Structure formats: structure tokens, C-alpha cells
Short mmCIF file of C-alpha atoms and ligand atoms in Angstrom, two decimals:
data_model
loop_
_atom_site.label_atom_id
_atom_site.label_comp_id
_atom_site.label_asym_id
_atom_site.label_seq_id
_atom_site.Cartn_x
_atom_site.Cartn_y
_atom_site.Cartn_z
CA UNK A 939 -11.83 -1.46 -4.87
CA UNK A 940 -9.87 -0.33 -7.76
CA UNK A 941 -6.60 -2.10 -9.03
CA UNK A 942 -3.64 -0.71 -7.62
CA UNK A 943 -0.84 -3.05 -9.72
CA UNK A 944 -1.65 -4.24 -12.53
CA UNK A 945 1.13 -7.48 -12.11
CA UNK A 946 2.12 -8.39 -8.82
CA UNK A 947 4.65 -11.04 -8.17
CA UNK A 948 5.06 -13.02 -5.34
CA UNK A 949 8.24 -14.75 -4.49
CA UNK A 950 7.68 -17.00 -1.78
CA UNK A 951 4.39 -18.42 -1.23
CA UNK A 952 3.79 -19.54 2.27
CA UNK A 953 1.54 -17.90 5.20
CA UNK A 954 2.02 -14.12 4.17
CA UNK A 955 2.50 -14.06 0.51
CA UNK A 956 -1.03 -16.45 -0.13
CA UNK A 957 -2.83 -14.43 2.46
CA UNK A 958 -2.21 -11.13 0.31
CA UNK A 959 -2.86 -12.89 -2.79
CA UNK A 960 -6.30 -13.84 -1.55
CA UNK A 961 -6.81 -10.66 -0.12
CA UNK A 962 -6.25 -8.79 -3.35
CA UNK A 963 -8.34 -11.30 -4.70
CA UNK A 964 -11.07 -10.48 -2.69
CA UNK A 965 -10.83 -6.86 -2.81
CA UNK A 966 -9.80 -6.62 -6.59
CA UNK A 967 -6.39 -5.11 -5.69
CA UNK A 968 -4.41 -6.35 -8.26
CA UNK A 969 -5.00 -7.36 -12.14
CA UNK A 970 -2.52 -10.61 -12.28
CA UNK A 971 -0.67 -12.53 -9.43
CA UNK A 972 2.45 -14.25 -10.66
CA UNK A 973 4.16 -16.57 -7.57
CA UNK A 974 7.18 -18.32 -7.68
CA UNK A 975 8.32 -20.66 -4.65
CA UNK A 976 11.34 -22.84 -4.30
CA UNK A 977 9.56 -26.47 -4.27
CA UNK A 978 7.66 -27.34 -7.32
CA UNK A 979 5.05 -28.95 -4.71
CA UNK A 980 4.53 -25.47 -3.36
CA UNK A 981 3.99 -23.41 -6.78
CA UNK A 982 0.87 -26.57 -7.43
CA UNK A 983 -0.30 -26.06 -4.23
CA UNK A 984 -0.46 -21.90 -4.87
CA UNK A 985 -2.43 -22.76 -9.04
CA UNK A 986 -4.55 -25.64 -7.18
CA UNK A 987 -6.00 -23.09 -4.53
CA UNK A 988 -6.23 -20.27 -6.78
CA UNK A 989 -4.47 -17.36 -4.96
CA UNK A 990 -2.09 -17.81 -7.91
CA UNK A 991 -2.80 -16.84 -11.62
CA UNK A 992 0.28 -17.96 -12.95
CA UNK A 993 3.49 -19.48 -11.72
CA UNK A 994 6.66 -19.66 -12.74
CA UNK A 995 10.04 -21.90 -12.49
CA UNK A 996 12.10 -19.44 -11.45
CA UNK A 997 12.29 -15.80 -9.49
CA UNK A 998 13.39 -13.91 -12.39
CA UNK A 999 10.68 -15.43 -14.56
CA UNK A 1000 7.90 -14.15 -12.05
CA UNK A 1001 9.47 -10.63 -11.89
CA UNK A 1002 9.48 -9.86 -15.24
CA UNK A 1003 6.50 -7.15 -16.02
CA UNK A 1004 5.48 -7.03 -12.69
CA UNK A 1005 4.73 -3.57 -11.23
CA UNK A 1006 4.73 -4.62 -8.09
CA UNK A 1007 7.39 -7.76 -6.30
CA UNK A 1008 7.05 -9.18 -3.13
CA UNK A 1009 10.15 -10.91 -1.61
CA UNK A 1010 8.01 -12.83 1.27
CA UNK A 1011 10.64 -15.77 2.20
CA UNK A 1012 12.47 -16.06 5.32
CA UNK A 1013 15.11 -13.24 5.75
CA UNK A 1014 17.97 -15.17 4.98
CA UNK A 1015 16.75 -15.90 2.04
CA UNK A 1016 16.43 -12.17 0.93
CA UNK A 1017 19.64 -11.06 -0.47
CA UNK A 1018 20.13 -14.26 -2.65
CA UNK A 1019 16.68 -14.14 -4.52
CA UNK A 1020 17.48 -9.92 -4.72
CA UNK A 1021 20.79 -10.63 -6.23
CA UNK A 1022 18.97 -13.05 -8.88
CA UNK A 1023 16.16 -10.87 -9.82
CA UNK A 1024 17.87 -7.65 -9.89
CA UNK A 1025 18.65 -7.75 -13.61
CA UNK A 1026 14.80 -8.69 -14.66
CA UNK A 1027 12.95 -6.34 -12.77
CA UNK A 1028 10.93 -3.49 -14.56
CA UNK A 1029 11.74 -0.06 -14.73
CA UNK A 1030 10.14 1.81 -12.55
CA UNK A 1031 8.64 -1.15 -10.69
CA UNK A 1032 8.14 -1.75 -6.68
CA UNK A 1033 9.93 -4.24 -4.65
CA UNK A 1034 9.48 -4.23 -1.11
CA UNK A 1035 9.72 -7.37 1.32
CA UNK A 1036 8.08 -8.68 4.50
CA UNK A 1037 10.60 -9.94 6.44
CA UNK A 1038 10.44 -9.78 10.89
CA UNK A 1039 13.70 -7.82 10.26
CA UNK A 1040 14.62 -4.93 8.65
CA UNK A 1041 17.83 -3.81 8.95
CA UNK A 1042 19.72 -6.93 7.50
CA UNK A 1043 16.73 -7.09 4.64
CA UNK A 1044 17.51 -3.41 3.50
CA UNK A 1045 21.56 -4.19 3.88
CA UNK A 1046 20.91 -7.54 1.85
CA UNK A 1047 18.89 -6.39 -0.64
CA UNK A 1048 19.24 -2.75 -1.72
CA UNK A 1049 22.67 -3.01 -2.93
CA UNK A 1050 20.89 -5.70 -6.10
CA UNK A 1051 18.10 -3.17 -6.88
CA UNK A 1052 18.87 -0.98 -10.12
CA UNK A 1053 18.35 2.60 -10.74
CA UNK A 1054 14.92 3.27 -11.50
CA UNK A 1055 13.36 0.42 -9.33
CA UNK A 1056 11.60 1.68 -6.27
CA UNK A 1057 12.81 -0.68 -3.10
CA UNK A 1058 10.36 0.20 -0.05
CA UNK A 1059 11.26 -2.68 2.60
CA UNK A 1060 8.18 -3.72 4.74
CA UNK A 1061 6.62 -5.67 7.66
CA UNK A 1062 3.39 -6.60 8.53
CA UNK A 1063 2.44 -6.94 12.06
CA UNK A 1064 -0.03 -9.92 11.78
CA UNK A 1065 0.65 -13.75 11.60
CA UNK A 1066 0.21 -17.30 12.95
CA UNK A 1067 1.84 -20.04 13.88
CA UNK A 1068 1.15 -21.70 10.43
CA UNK A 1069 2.83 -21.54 7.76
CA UNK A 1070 2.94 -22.83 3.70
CA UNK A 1071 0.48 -22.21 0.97
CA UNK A 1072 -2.41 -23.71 3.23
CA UNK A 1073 -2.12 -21.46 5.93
CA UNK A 1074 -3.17 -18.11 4.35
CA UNK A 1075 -6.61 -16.38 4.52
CA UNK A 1076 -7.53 -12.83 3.11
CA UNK A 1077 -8.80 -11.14 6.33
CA UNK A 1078 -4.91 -12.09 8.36
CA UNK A 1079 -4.02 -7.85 7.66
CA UNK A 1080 -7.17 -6.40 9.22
CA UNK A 1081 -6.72 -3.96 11.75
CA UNK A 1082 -3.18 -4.90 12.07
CA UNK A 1083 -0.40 -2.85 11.69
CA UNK A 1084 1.99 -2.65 8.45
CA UNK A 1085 5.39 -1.02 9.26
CA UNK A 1086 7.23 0.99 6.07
CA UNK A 1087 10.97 1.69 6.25
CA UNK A 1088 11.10 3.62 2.81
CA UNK A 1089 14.46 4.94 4.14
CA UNK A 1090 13.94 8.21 0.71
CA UNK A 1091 12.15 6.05 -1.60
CA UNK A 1092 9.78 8.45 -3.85
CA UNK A 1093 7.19 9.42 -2.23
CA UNK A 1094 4.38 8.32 -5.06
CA UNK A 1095 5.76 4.65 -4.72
CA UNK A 1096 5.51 4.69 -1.28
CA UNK A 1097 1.47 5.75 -1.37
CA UNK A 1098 0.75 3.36 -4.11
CA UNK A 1099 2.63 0.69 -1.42
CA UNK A 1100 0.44 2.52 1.09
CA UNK A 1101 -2.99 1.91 -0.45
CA UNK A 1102 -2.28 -1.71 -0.84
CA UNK A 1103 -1.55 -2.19 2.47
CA UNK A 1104 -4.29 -0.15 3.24
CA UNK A 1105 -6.45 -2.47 0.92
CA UNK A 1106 -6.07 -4.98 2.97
CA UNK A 1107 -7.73 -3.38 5.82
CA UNK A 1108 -3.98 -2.62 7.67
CA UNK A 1109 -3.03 0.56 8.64
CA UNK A 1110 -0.14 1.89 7.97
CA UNK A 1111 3.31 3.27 9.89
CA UNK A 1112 6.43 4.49 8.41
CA UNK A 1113 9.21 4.66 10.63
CA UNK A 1114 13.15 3.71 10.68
CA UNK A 1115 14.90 0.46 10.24
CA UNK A 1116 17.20 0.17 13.56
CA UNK A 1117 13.62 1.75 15.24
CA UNK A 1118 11.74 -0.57 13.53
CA UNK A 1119 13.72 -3.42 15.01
CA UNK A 1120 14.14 -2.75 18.62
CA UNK A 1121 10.71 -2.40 18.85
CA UNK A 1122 10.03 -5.75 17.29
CA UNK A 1123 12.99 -6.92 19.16
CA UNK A 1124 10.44 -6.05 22.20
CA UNK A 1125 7.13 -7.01 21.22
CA UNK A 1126 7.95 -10.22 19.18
CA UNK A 1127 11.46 -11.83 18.69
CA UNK A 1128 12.69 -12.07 22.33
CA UNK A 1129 8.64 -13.20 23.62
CA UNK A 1130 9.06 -15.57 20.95
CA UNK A 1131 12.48 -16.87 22.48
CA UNK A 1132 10.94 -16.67 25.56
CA UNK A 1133 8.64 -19.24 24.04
CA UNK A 1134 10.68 -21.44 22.82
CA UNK A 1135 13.03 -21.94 26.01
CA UNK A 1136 10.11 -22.28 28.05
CA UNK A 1137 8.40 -25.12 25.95
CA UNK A 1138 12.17 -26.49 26.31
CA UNK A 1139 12.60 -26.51 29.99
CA UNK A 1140 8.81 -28.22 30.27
CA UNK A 1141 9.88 -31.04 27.76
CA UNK A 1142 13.28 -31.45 29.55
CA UNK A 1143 10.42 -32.05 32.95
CA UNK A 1144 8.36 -33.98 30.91
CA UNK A 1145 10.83 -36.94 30.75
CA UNK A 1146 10.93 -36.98 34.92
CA UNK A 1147 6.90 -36.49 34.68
CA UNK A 1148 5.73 -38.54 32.13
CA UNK A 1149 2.69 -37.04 30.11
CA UNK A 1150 1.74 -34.60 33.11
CA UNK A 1151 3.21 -31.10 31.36
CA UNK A 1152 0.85 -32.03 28.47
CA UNK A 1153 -2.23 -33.51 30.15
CA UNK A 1154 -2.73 -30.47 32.70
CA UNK A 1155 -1.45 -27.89 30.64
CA UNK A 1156 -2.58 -24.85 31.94
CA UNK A 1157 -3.27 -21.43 29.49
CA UNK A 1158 0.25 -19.58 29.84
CA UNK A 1159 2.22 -22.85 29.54
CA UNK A 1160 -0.65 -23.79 25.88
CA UNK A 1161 -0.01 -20.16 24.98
CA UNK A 1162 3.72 -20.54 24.83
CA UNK A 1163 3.64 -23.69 22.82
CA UNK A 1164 2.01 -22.14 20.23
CA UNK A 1165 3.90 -19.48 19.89
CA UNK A 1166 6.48 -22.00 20.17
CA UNK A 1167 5.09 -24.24 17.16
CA UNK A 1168 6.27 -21.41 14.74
CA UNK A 1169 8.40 -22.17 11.76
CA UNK A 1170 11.75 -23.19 12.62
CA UNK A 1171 13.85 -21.50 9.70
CA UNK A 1172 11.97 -18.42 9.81
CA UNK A 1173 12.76 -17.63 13.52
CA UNK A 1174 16.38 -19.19 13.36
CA UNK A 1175 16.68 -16.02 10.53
CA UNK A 1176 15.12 -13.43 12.55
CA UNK A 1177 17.38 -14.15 15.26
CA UNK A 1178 20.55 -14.50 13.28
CA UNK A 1179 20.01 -10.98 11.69
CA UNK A 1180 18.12 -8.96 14.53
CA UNK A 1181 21.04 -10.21 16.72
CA UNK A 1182 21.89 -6.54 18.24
CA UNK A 1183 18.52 -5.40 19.20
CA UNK A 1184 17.45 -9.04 20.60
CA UNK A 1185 20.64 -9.70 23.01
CA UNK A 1186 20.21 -5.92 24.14
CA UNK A 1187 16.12 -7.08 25.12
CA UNK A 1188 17.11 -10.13 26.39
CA UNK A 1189 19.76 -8.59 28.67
CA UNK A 1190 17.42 -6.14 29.96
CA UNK A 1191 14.96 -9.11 30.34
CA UNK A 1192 17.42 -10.84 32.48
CA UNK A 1193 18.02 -8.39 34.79
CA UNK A 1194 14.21 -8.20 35.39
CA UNK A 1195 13.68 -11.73 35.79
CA UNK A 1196 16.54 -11.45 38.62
CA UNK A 1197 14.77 -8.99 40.46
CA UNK A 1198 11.61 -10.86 40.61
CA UNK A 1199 13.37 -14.12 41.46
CA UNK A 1200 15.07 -12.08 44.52
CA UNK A 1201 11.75 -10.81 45.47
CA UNK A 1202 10.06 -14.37 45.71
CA UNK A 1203 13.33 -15.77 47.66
CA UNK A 1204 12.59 -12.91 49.86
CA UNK A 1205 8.95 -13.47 50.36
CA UNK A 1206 8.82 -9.80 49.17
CA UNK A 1207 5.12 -9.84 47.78
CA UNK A 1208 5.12 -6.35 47.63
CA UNK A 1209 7.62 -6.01 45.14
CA UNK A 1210 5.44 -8.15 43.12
CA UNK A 1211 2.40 -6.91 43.03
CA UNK A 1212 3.19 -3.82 42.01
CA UNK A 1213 4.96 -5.81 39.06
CA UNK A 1214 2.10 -7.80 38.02
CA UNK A 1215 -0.49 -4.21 38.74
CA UNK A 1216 1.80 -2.27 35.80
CA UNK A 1217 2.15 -5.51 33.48
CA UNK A 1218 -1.69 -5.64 33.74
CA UNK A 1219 -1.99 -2.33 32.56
CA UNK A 1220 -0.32 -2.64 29.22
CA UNK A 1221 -2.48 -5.76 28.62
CA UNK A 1222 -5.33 -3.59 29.26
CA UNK A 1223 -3.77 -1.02 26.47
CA UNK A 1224 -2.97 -4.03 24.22
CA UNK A 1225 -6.79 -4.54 24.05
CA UNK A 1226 -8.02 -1.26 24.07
CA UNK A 1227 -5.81 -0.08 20.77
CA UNK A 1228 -8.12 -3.36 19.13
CA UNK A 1229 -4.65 -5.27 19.19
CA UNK A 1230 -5.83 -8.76 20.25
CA UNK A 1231 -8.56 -10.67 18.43
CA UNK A 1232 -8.94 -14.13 17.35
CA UNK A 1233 -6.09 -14.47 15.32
CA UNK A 1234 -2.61 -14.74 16.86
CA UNK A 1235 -0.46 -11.72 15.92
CA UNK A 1236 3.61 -12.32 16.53
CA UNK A 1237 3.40 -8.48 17.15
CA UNK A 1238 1.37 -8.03 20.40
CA UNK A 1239 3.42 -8.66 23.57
CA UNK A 1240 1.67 -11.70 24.11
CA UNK A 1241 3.46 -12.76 26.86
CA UNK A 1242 2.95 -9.72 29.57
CA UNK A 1243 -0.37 -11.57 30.52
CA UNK A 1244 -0.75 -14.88 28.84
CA UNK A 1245 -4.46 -15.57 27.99
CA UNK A 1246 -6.77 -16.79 30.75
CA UNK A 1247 -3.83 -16.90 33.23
P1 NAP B 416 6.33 -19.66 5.13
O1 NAP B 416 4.86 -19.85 5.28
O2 NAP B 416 7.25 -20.62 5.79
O3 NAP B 416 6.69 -19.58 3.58
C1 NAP B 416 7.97 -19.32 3.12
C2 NAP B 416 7.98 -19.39 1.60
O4 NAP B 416 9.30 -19.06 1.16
C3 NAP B 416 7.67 -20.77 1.03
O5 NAP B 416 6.88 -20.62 -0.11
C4 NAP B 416 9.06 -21.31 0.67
O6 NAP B 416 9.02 -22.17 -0.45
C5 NAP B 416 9.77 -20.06 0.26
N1 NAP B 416 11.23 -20.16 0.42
C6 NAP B 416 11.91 -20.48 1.54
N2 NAP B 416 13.23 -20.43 1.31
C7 NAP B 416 13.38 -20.08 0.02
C8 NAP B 416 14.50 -19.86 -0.81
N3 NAP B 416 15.75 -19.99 -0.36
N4 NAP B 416 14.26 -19.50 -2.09
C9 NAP B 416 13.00 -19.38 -2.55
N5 NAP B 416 11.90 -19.57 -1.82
C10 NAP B 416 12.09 -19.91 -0.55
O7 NAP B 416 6.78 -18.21 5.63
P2 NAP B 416 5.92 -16.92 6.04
O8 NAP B 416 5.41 -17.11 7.42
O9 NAP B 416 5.01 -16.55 4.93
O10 NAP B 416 7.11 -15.86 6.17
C11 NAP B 416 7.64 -15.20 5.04
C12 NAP B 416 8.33 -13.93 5.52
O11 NAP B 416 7.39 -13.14 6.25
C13 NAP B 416 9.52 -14.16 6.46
O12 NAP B 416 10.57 -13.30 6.10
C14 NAP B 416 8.98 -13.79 7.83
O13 NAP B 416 9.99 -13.24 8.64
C15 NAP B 416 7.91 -12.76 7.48
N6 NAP B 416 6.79 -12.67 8.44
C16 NAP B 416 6.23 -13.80 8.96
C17 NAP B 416 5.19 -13.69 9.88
C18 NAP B 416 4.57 -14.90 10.49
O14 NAP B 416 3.95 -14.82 11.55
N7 NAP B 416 4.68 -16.06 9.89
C19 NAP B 416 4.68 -12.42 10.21
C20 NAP B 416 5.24 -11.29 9.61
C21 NAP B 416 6.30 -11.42 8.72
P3 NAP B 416 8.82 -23.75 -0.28
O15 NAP B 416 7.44 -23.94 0.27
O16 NAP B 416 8.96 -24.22 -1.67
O17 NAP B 416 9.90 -24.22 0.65
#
């Protein structure tokens, strides 16, 4: 494939950021990959596997000549590193982001961006419960989905931004910020909550049961703990600045999980098979649109029908 930036930095270089760096690696996508991470442990780690050409002390050092910047730390972290690159970016250079949520990204980081810089905020679908310069491989992007919230960014800037994404073997969606995060709101942040409080009320069991909620751990309860091993900072983030979207999901949520709760008090097993028949369905859809392979993907709604049971 041909070279679609000819310097691309990366600030941030844990699960998302190394896994596009070795992608365009292995797909010749981009001519030089400068990365800049907080730790100085981190930026070795990056130049000792390689996904790295170059790194650099500091954010604005990376930035500087790059045609392409990728903010890909956890969203908190977004408006500060903005705010410090700002000044040093190209003209006429892309910056766009990967961060769960897009709403606070766009409010945190736009207002740093000068004239002449193209800001196109972003969001792959794909991940795992990994994360660090370790954890990323080139094929995590294939057949997932990338979401674009250009929100009137030129339209050339957003192709170019297109056929990387498309480089990786993603395909692509542009849609609307506040869109873009109910949905996610849906199919990741409160299943992911979900998760966690579950894995919570089993360890709270565990100290009346001993080692039992680990040693017969069934598939739903081993799905939820890995969902529920992801990073602790990123998800604190996403649910500090998708706040809105999440509590509205999670009342909605609520309500349901009332209903069914009535229906087994009342022994009415109607009620809930004709839950569990439509739930099944969109599991069925979830695998049909080629939406759950091998690798774990914080998009799908995972938690509808929890692998084998
Ligand atoms: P990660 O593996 O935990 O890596 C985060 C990177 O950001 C690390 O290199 C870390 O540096 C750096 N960092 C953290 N705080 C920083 C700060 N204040 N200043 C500078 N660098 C900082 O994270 P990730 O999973 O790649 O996630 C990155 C972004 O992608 C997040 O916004 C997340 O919402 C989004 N995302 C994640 C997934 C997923 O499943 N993981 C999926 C889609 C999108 P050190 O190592 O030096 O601490």
C-alpha cells in the first residue's frame, strides 16, 4: 500500500496507538512514526519493539513535522496534551484522537487547535482488555468499525483520515458526537459497568465462599471478568465524561432489570422467554454483521448473550 503520511506522531503509546504503528508498519502506511508517552519506561519499550522510529521527551517534540498526530491516551488526558501541542503543530497537519468518548474529547481539545490544522476526532471500535506498549498487534482494526465525528472538517483531510483507517482493514462511519456517544453509551460503557459491578458483587460472595466463585466459574460470570480486567484509568475517564448518555442507559437498564426480577418473583416464565427469544436475536445479528471473532471488541454488546452461556 502506498504511504498516506509521510510523519505520523503518536502521543500515547499503549494498546491502540502500538497496534496502528505496527499496522502501518505492515502495510507501509506511513513513512516515519514518531511516539511520545509519559513514562520514559514506556517510550524504550515502543524503540525496543520497533513500532516506533523515533521517540521523543516531550509531546510537542513528537508533533513537530508530523502530518499526521494521534492523541491515543485516556480521555482525560486529552485537553492537557492539546493545550501543550497546539503551538508546535504543522500547518495544515491532522490531529484526530481515539478516545471511547467524543463529546468531552472535541470540547477539550478543539478550542487548542490553530487555524489551519485539520482536527477530525475519532474512535475505533476494536480493543482488549490489555493494555501498554506490549499489548498491540497490527491485525486489532480488521473488520472493525472506525467511527469519524469530523463535525465540518475539510473534506480532503477527512478521506486522507479515511484511507488510513481504511488501511488498516476498518471500515469506516462518520456520524455525530452526542450520536456517537449514546450509542457507545449502549454497546460498551454501561456493559462494561455492568462488568465491573458484577465481578464486585461475586468477590463480595467470595469472602462467605471461599475460592468457589473462581474454581467453578462458569462462561458469563469468566466473560465479565475480563471485560472487567480492563484498565482502570481509562474506564474511570470514559465514565466521568460520557456521564449523560451512560446514567440515561443505565436508568433505562434499571427499569428492565426490575421487570425481569418481578417476572421471576412471579414465576412468570412467559414473560421471560420472550425476553431471552428477542435478546437471542440480536446476538444472532451481532454475528451475522462479522462482529464477533477471536479478539474481544469493547464495541459489541457482549453482554446480551455471554459466550457459551
Ligand atoms: P493504554 O494501553 O493504557 O495506553 C495509554 C497510553 O497513554 C500510555 O502510553 C500512557 O503512557 C499514556 N498516557 C496516559 N496518561 C498520560 C498523560 N497524562 N500524558 C501523556 N501520556 C499519557 O491505553 P489504550 O487502551 O491504548 O487507550 C488509549 C485511548 O484509546 C483511550 O482514550 C481509550 O478510551 C481509547 N480506546 C481504548 C480501547 C480499548 O479497548 N483499550 C478501544 C478504543 C479506544 P505511560 O505508559 O507512560 O503511562
Amino acid at each position: 500500500m502506498a504511504v498516506i503520511y509521510d510523519r505520523v506522531a503518536l502521543i500515547g503509546l499503549g494498546l491502540i496507538a502500538s497496534s496502528m504503528a505496527h499496522a502501518m508498519k505492515a502495510k507501509g502506511l506511513a513513512g516515519e512514526i514518531v511516539g511520545y508517552a509519559r513514562s520514559a519506561e514506556t517510550r524504550a519499550a515502543a524503540l525496543e519493539i520497533g513500532f516506533c522510529d523515533r521517540v521523543e521527551p516531550s509531546a510537542a517534540k513528537a508533533v513537530a513535522g508530523a502530518d499526521l498526530v494521534v492523541l491515543a491516551v485516556p480521555v482525560g488526558a486529552m485537553g492537557e496534551i492539546a493545550e501543550e501541542i497546539g503551538p508546535h503543530l504543522a500547518p495544515g497537519a491532522t490531529v484526530t484522537d481515539v478516545g471511547s468518548v467524543k463529546q468531552a474529547v472535541i470540547a477539550a481539545v478543539a478550542p487548542h487547535m490553530p487555524h489551519g490544522v485539520h482536527f477530525i476526532a475519532g474512535h475505533p471500535i476494536a480493543g482488549t482488555e490489555h493494555s501498554g506498549p506490549h499489548s498491540g498487534f497490527a491485525t486489532l482494526f480488521e473488520n472493525r468499525w472506525w467511527l469519524l465525528t469530523p463535525e465540518g472538517a475539510e473534506g480532503a483531510a477527512v478521506a486522507r483520515l479515511r484511507a488510513l483507517c481504511e488501511g488498516f482493514g476498518a471500515k469506516v462511519d462518520e456520524m455525530d458526537a452526542a450520536h456517537h456517544d449514546l450509542v457507545l453509551a449502549v454497546t460498551s460503557h454501561t456493559p462494561h459497568l455492568i462488568a465491573y459491578t458484577m465481578v464486585g458483587v461475586a468477590d463480595d460472595l467470595s469472602r462467605v465462599t471461599d475460592s468457589e466463585v473462581i474454581n467453578y466459574s462458569a462462561a458469563g460470570f469468566r466473560d465479565f471478568t475480563r471485560i472487567a480486567a480492563s484498565d482502570p484509568t481509562m474506564w474511570r475517564d470514559v465514565f466521568l465524561t460520557n456521564k449523560e448518555a451512560t446514567l440515561e442507559i443505565l436508568g433505562r437498564f434499571t427499569e428492565e432489570l426490575f421487570a425481569l426480577q418481578r417476572a421471576i418473583r412471579l414465576g412468570d416464565g412467559e414473560h421471560l422467554h420472550a425476553y431471552f427469544t428477542r435478546t437471542r436475536a440480536i446476538r444472532r445479528g451481532i454475528i451475522e454483521a462479522g462482529q464477533d471473532t477471536a479478539a474481544p471488541d469493547f464495541g459489541r454488546v457482549a453482554l446480551a448473550a455471554p459466550k457459551g452461556g
